[in-house]
Coordinates of C-alpha atoms and ligand atoms in Angstrom, one line a residue:
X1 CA 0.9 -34.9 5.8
X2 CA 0.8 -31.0 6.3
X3 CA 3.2 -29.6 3.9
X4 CA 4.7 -26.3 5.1
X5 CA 3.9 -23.0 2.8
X6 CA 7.6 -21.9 2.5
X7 CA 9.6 -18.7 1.0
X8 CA 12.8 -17.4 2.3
X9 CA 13.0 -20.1 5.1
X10 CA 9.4 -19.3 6.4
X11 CA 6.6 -21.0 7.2
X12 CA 4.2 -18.8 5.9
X13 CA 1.0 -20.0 7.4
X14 CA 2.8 -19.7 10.5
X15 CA 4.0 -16.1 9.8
X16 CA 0.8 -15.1 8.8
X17 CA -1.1 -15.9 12.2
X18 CA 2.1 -14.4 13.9
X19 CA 1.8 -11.2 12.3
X20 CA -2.1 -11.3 12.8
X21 CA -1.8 -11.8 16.6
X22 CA 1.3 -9.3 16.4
X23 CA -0.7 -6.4 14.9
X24 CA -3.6 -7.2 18.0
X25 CA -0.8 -7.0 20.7
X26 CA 0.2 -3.9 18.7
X27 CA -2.5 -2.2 19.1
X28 CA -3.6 -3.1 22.4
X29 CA -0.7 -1.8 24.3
X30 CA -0.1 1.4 22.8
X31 CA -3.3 3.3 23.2
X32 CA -1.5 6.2 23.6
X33 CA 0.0 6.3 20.4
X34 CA -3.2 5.5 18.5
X35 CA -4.9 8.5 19.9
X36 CA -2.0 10.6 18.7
X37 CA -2.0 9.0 15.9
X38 CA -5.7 9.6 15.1
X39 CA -5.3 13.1 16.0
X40 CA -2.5 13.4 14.0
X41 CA -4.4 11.9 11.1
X42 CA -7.1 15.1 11.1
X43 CA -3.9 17.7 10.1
X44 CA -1.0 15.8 8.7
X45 CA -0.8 14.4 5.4
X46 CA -0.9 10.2 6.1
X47 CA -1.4 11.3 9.8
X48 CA 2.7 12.0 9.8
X49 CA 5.0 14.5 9.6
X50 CA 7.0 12.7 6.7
X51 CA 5.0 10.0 4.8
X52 CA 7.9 7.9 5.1
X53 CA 7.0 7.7 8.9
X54 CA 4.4 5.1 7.6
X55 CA 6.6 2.5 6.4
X56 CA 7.3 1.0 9.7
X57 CA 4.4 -1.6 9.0
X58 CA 2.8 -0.9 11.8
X59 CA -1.5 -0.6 12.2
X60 CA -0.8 2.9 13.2
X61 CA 2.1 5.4 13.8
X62 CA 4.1 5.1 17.3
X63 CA 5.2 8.1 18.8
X64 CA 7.6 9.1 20.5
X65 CA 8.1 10.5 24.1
X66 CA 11.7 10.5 24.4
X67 CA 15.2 9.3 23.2
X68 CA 18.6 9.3 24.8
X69 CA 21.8 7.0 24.0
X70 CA 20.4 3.9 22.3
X71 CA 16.8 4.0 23.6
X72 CA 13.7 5.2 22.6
X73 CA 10.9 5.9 24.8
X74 CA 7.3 5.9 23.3
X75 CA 4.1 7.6 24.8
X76 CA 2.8 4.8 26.2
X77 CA 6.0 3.8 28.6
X78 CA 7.6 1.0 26.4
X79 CA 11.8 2.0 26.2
X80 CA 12.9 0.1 23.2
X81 CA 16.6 -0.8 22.1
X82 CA 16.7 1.0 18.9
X83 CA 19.0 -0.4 16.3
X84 CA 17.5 1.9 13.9
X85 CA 19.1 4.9 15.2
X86 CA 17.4 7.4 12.8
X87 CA 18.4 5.3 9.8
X88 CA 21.8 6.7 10.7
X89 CA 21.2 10.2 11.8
X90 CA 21.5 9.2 15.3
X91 CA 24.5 6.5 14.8
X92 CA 26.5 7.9 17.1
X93 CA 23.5 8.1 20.0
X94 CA 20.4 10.3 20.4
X95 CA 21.5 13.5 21.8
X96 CA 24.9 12.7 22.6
X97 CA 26.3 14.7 25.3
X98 CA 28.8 17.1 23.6
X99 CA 26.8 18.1 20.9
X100 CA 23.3 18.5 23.6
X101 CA 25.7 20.8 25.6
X102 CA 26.9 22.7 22.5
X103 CA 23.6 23.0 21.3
X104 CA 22.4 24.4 25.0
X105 CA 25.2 27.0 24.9
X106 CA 24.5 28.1 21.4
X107 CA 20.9 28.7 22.1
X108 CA 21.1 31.5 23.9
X109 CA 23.8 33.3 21.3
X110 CA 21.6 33.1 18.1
X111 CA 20.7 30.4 15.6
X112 CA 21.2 32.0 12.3
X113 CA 22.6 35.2 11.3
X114 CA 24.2 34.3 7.4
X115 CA 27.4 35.1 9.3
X116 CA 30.2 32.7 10.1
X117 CA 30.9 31.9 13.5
X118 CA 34.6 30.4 15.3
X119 CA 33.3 27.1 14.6
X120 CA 33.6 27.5 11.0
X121 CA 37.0 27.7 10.9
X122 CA 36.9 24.9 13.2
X123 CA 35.0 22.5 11.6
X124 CA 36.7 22.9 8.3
X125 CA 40.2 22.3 9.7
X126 CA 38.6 18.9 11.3
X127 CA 36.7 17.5 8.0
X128 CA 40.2 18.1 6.2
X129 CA 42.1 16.3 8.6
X130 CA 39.6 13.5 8.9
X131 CA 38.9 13.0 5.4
X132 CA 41.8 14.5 3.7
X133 CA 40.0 16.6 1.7
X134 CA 40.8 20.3 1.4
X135 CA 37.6 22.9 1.1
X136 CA 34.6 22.2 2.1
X137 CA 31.0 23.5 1.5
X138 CA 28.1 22.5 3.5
X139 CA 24.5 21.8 3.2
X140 CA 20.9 20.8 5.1
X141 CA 20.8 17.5 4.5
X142 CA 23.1 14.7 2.4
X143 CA 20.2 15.3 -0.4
X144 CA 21.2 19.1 -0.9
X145 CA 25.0 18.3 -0.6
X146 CA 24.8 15.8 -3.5
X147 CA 23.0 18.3 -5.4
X148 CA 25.4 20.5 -4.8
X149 CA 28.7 18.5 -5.3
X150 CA 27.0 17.7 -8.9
X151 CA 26.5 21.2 -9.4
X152 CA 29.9 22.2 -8.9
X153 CA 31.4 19.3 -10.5
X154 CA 29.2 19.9 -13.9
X155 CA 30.0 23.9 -13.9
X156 CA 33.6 22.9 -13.4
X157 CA 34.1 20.3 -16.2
X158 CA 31.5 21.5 -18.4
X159 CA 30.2 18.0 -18.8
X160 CA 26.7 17.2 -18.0
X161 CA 26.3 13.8 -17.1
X162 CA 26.0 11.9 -14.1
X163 CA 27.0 8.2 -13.2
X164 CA 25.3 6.5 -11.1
X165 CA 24.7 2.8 -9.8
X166 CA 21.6 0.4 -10.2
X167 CA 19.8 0.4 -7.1
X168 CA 21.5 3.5 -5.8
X169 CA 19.9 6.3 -2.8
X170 CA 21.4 9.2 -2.5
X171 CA 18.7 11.2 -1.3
X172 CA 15.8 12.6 -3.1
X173 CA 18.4 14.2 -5.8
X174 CA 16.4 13.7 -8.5
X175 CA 18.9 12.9 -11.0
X176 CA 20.0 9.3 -9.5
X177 CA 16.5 7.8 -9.8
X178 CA 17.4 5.5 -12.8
X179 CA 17.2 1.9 -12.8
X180 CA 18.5 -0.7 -15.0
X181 CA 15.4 -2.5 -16.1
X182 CA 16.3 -5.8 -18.3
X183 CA 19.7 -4.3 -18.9
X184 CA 18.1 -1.1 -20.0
X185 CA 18.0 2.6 -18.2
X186 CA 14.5 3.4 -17.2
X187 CA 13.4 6.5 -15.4
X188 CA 11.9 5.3 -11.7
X189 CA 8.1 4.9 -12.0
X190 CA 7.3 5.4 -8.7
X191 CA 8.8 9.4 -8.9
X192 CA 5.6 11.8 -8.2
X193 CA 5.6 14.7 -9.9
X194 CA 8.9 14.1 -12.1
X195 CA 8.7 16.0 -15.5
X196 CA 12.2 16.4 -16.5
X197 CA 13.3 13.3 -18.2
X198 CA 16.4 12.5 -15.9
X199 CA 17.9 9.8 -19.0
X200 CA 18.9 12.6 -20.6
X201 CA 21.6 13.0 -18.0
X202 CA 21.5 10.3 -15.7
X203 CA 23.8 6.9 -17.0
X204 CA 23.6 3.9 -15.0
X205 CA 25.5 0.7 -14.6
X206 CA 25.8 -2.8 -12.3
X207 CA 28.2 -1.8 -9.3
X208 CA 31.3 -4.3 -9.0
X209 CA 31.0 -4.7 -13.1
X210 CA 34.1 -2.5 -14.5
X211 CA 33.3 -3.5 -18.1
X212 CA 30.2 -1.7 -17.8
X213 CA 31.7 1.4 -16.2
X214 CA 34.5 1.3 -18.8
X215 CA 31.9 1.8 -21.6
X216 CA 30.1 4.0 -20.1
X217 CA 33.0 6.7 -19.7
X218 CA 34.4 5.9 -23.2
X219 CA 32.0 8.2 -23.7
X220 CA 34.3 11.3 -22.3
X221 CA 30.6 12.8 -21.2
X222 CA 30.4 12.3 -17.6
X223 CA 31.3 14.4 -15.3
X224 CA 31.4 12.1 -12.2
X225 CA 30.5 9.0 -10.7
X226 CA 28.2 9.6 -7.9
X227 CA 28.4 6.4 -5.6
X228 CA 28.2 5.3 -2.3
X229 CA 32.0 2.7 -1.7
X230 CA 29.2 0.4 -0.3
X231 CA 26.0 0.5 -1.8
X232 CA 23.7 0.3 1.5
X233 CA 20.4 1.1 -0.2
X234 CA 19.0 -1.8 -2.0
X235 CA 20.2 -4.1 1.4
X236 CA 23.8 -3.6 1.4
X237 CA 26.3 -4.7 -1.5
X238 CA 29.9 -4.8 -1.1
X239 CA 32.5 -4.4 -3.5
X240 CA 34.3 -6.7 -4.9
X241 CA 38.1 -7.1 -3.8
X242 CA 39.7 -4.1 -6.2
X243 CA 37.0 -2.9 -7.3
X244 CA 37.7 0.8 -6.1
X245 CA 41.0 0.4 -7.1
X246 CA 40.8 -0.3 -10.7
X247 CA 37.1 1.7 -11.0
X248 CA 39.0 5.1 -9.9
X249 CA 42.1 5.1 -11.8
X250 CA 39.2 4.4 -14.7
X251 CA 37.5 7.2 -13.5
X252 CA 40.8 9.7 -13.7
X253 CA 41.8 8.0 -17.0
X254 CA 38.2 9.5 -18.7
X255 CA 38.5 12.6 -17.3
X256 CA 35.5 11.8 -15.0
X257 CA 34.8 12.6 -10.8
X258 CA 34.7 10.2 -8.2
X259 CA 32.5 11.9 -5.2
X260 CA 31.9 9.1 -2.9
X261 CA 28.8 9.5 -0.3
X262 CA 29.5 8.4 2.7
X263 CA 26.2 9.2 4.6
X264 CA 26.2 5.6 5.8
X265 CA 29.9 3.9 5.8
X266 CA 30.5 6.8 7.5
X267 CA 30.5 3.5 9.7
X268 CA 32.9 2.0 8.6
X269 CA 35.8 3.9 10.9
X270 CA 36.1 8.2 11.8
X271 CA 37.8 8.8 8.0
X272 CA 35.0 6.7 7.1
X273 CA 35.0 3.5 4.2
X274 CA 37.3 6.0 2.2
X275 CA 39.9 6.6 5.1
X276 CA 39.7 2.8 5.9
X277 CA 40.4 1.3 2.3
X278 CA 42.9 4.1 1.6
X279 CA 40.5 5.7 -1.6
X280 CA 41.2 9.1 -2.8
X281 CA 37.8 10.5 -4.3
X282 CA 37.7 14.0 -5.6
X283 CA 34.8 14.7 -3.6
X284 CA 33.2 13.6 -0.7
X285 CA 29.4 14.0 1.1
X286 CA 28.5 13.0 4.2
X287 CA 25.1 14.2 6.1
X288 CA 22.8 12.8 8.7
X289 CA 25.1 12.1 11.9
X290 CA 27.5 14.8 11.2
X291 CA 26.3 17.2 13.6
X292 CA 24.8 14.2 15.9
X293 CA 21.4 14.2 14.1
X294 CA 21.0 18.2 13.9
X295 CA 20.1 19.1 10.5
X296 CA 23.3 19.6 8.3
X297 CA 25.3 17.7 5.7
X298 CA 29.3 18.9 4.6
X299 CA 30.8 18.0 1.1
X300 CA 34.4 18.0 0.3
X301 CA 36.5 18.5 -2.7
X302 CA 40.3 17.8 -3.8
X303 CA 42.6 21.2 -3.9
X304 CA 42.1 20.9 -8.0
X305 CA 38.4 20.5 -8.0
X306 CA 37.7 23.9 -5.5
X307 CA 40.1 25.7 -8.0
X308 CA 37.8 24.9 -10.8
X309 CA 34.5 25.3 -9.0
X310 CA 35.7 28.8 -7.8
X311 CA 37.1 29.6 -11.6
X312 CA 33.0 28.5 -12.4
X313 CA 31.6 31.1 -10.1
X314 CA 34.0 33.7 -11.3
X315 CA 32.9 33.6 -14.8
X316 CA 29.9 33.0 -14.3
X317 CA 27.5 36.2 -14.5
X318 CA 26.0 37.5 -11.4
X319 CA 22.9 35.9 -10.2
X320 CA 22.0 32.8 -8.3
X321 CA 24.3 29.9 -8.5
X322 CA 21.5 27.4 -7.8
X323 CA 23.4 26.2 -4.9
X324 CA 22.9 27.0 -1.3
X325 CA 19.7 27.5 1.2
X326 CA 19.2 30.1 3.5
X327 CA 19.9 27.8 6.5
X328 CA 22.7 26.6 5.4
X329 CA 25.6 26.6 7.8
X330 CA 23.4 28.1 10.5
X331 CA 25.7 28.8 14.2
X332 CA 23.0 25.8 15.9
X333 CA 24.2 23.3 12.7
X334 CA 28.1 24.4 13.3
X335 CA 27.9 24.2 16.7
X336 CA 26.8 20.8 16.4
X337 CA 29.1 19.6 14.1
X338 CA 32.1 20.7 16.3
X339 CA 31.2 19.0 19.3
X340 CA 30.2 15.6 17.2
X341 CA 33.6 16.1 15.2
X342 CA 35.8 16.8 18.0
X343 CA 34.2 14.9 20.8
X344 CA 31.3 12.1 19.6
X345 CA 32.5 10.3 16.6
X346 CA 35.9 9.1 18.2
X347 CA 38.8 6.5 17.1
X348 CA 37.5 5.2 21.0
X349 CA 33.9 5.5 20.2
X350 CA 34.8 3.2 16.8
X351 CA 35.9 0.9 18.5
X352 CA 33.5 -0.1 20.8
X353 CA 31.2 0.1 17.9
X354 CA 32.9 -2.0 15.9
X355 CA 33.8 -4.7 18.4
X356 CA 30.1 -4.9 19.5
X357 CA 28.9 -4.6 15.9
X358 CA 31.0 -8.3 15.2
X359 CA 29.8 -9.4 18.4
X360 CA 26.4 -8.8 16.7
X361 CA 26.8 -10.4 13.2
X362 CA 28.5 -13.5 14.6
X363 CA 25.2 -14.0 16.5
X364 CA 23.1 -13.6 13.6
X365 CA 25.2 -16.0 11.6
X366 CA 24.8 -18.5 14.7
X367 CA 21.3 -18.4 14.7
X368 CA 20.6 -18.3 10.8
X369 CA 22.6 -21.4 11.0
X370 CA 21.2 -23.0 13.7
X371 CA 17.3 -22.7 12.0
X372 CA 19.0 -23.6 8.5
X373 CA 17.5 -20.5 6.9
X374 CA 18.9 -19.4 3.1
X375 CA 20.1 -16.1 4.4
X376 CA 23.3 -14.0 5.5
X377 CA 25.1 -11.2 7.4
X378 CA 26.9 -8.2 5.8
X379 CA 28.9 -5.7 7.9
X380 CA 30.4 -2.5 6.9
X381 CA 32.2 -1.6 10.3
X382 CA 29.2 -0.2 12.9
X383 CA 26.2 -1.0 10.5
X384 CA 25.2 -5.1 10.3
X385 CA 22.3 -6.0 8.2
X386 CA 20.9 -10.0 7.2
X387 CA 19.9 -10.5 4.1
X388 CA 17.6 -13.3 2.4
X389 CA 19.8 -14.6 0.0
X390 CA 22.5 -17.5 1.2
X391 CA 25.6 -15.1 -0.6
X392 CA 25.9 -12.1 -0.8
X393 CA 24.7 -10.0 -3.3
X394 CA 26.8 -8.6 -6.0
X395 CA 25.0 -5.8 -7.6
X396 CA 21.4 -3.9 -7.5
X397 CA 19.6 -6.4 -9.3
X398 CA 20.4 -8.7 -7.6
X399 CA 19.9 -7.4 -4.4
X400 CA 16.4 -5.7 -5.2
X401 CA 15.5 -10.1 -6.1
X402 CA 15.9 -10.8 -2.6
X403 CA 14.2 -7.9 -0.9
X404 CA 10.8 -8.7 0.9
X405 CA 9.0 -6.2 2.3
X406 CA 6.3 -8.5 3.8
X407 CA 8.2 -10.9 5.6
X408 CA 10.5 -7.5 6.9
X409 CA 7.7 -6.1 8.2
X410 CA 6.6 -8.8 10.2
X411 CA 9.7 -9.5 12.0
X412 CA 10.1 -5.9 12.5
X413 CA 6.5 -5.9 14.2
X414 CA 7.5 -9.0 16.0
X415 CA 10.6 -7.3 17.5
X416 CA 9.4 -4.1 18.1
X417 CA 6.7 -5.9 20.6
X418 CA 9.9 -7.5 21.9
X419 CA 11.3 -4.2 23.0
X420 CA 14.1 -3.9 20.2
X421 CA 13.8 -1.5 17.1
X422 CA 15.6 -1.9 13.9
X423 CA 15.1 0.0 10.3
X424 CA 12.1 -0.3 8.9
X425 CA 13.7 -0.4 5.5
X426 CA 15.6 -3.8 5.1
X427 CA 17.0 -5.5 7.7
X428 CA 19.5 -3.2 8.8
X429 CA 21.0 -2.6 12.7
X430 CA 23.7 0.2 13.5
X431 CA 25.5 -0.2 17.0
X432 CA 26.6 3.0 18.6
X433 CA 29.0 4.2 21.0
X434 CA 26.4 3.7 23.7
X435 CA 25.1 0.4 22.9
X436 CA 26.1 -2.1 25.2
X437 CA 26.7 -6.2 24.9
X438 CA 23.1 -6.6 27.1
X439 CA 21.4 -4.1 24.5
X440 CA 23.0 -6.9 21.5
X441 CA 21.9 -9.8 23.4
X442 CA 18.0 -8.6 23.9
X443 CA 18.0 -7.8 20.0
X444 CA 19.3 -11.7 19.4
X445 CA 16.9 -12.9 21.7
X446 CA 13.8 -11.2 20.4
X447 CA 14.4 -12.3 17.9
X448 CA 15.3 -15.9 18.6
X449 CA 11.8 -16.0 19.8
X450 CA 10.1 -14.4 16.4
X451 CA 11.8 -17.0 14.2
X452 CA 10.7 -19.6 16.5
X453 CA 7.3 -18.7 15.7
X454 CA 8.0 -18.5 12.2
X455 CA 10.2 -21.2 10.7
X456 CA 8.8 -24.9 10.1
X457 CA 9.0 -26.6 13.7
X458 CA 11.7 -29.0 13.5
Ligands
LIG501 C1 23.8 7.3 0.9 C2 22.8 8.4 1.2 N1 23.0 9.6 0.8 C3 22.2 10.6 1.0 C4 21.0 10.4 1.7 C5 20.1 11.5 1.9 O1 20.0 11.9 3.3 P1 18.9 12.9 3.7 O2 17.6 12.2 3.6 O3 19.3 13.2 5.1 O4 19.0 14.1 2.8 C6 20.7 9.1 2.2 C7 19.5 8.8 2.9 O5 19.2 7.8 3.3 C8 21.6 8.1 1.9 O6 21.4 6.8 2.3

């Protein structure tokens, strides 16, 4: 009898053929974005404006013709569901309403002048009131703003080192790429063009293992934990009940920062996983659907922290701080940010992502269940992701043993012929404000019919 090739749940001989015959219907109905593709391919570097932009395992780029709400048009005429939302930056909807109008008005009135405008003032008043934080700097992307808050934070203590988790993102701050390898620290191999050696400064531990994070601040060398409350990067990997609780007042107790980035759990609720768990970081970053998906990022710091990062500059001799880009808190950016502030990222807007976003992981669960596969859901609020492991995992290693790139990138290929996008790194789906129950339902059936083509027949 035919015994079934099997990993993960999957048939793999099955999968295989699937994902052949997927790349062929691929390719055949968008022509469209093949010839911009191959156009694209004589100019750009990897035929892309980001290299990145290749990781969607498809045969060739798609472009883009449009997207509005929770859709994406491509040039060929196909309007997907898109899950994927930018990888956050569009979480709250592409071009949401406000922040298109606020853009439109500000057009016309300049883009960048190195001058405050009234929204300054504005938006400053709003992130302290959302995130209880007092001052506030801001930044191009969540990349710079971590660079920055690190900055600050290591000119204000005078300590040098950086804590970090295994299997953490936090942009392309080059100081966080350290992995735990066998228990050890290794710099990340796949880093082009790295030449400072970042163990030097850079310590790293499991997340959710506060032995580990005890010995590592004995130290009295760090100057701050740099972490995300949920690590979303590696697949998601939520802490363990207290595990903020008793790793900040560890954190105070060796003199050490806790800046938590909340670039994703930002979808966990408006004060994002911080407001909604009640933490108190000294300093917090959050970037990509600040200003709606405009280019900006904001970090946050506690009353004591700006008082030592302005002593810093003070005594510091004049010169370049190292921190800052001309762009930076450009009128378009500001503009943005007030309108998504004020008017797109919502208690009401929450909630219907929220509600929806359960509606979405229950299904999942129901259907991993119903085809017996060894996975599972995570949720943090607005952002729902399955996973190839039965339980959840607890830290980076273990989550970075259950990623599969191959058998992602064939159901993403299967669903994105199925009209329904999600990320192309990990399995991860963000519902936003204008996501409706219909728009949940076609992602659950696509791909209803994907692992039906998949799994062993039963
Ligand atoms: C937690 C976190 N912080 C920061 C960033 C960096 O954002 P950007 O690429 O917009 O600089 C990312 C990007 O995915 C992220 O996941």
């Amino acid at each position: 009898m035919h015994k079934p090739n099997t990993r993960q749940g999957i048939d793999w001989s099955r999968a295989q053929a699937f994902a052949h015959a997927e790349r062929e219907a691929f390719i055949r109905n968008n022509p469209r974005s093949a010839a911009l593709a191959e156009r694209a391919q004589q100019h750009l570097l990897f035929g892309v404006p980001l290299h990145w932009m290749r990781d969607w395992g498809t045969p060739f780029a798609l472009h883009v013709d449009h997207a509005s709400g929770a859709q994406v048009t491509d040039v060929d005429g196909h309007t997907r569901v898109d899950f994927c939302l930018g990888d956050t930056g569009a979480m709250f909807g592409h071009s949401p309403e406000p922040v298109a109008r606020a853009l439109a008005a500000q057009a016309s009135r300049g883009y960048t002048t190195m001058l405050a405008s009234e929204d300054a003032a504005v938006v400053g008043e709003q992130l302290a009131s959302r995130f209880g934080l007092p001052f506030w700097q801001f930044a191009m992307s969540a990349t710079d703003a971590n660079r920055y808050i690190v900055r600050w934070i290591r000119a204000a203590t005078g300590r040098c080192k950086l804590l970090v988790f295994n299997g953490c993102y936090h942009g392309t701050i080059e100081d966080v790429f350290v992995d735990l390898v066998d228990g050890r620290p290794v710099q990340r191999d796949s880093l082009l063009g790295q030449v400072h050696n970042l163990l030097e400064h850079t310590v790293v531990v499991e997340f959710n293992n506060l032995p580990a994070l005890e010995a590592a601040l004995a130290g009295g060398d760090v100057a701050c934990v740099l972490a995300e409350p949920v690590m979303t990067n590696i697949g998601m990997v939520l802490p363990a009940a207290g595990f903020w609780e008793q790793a900040q007042e560890m954190i105070r107790r060796h003199g050490a920062l806790l800046v938590l980035d909340e670039t994703h759990t930002i979808s966990t609720g408006p004060g994002g996983y911080t407001g909604a768990h009640g933490l108190s970081p000294d300093a917090l970053v959050l970037g990509k659907p600040v200003g709606g998906g405009v280019p900006c990022a904001v970090y946050g710091m506690s009353a004591d922290l700006a008082e030592r990062a302005m002593q810093a500059k003070h005594s510091a001799p004049p010169g370049h701080s190292g921190i800052g880009t001309t762009l930076t808190g450009n009128m378009l950016a500001m503009a943005a940010m007030r309108a998504a502030l004020t008017e797109v990222m919502t208690s009401d807007a929450y909630d219907h992502m929220l509600a929806l976003a359960g509606q979405l992981a229950r299904g999942l669960e129901e259907m991993i269940s119903r085809y017996r596969l060894p996975w599972c859901v995570t949720q943090v609020g607005a952002r729902v992701e399955f996973q190839f492991t039965p339980t959840p995992p607890v830290n980076g290693s273990e989550a970075d043993r259950i990623l599969d790139g191959e058998l992602e990138h064939i159901l993403h290929l299967g669903l994105l012929n199925r009209g329904v996008m999600i990320t192309p790194f990990h399995n991860m789906m963000l519902i936003s404000p204008c996501t409706q129950a219909a728009d949940v339902e076609s992602l659950l059936g696509a791909l209803d019919q994907v692992l039906r083509q998949i799994t062993a027949p039963s």
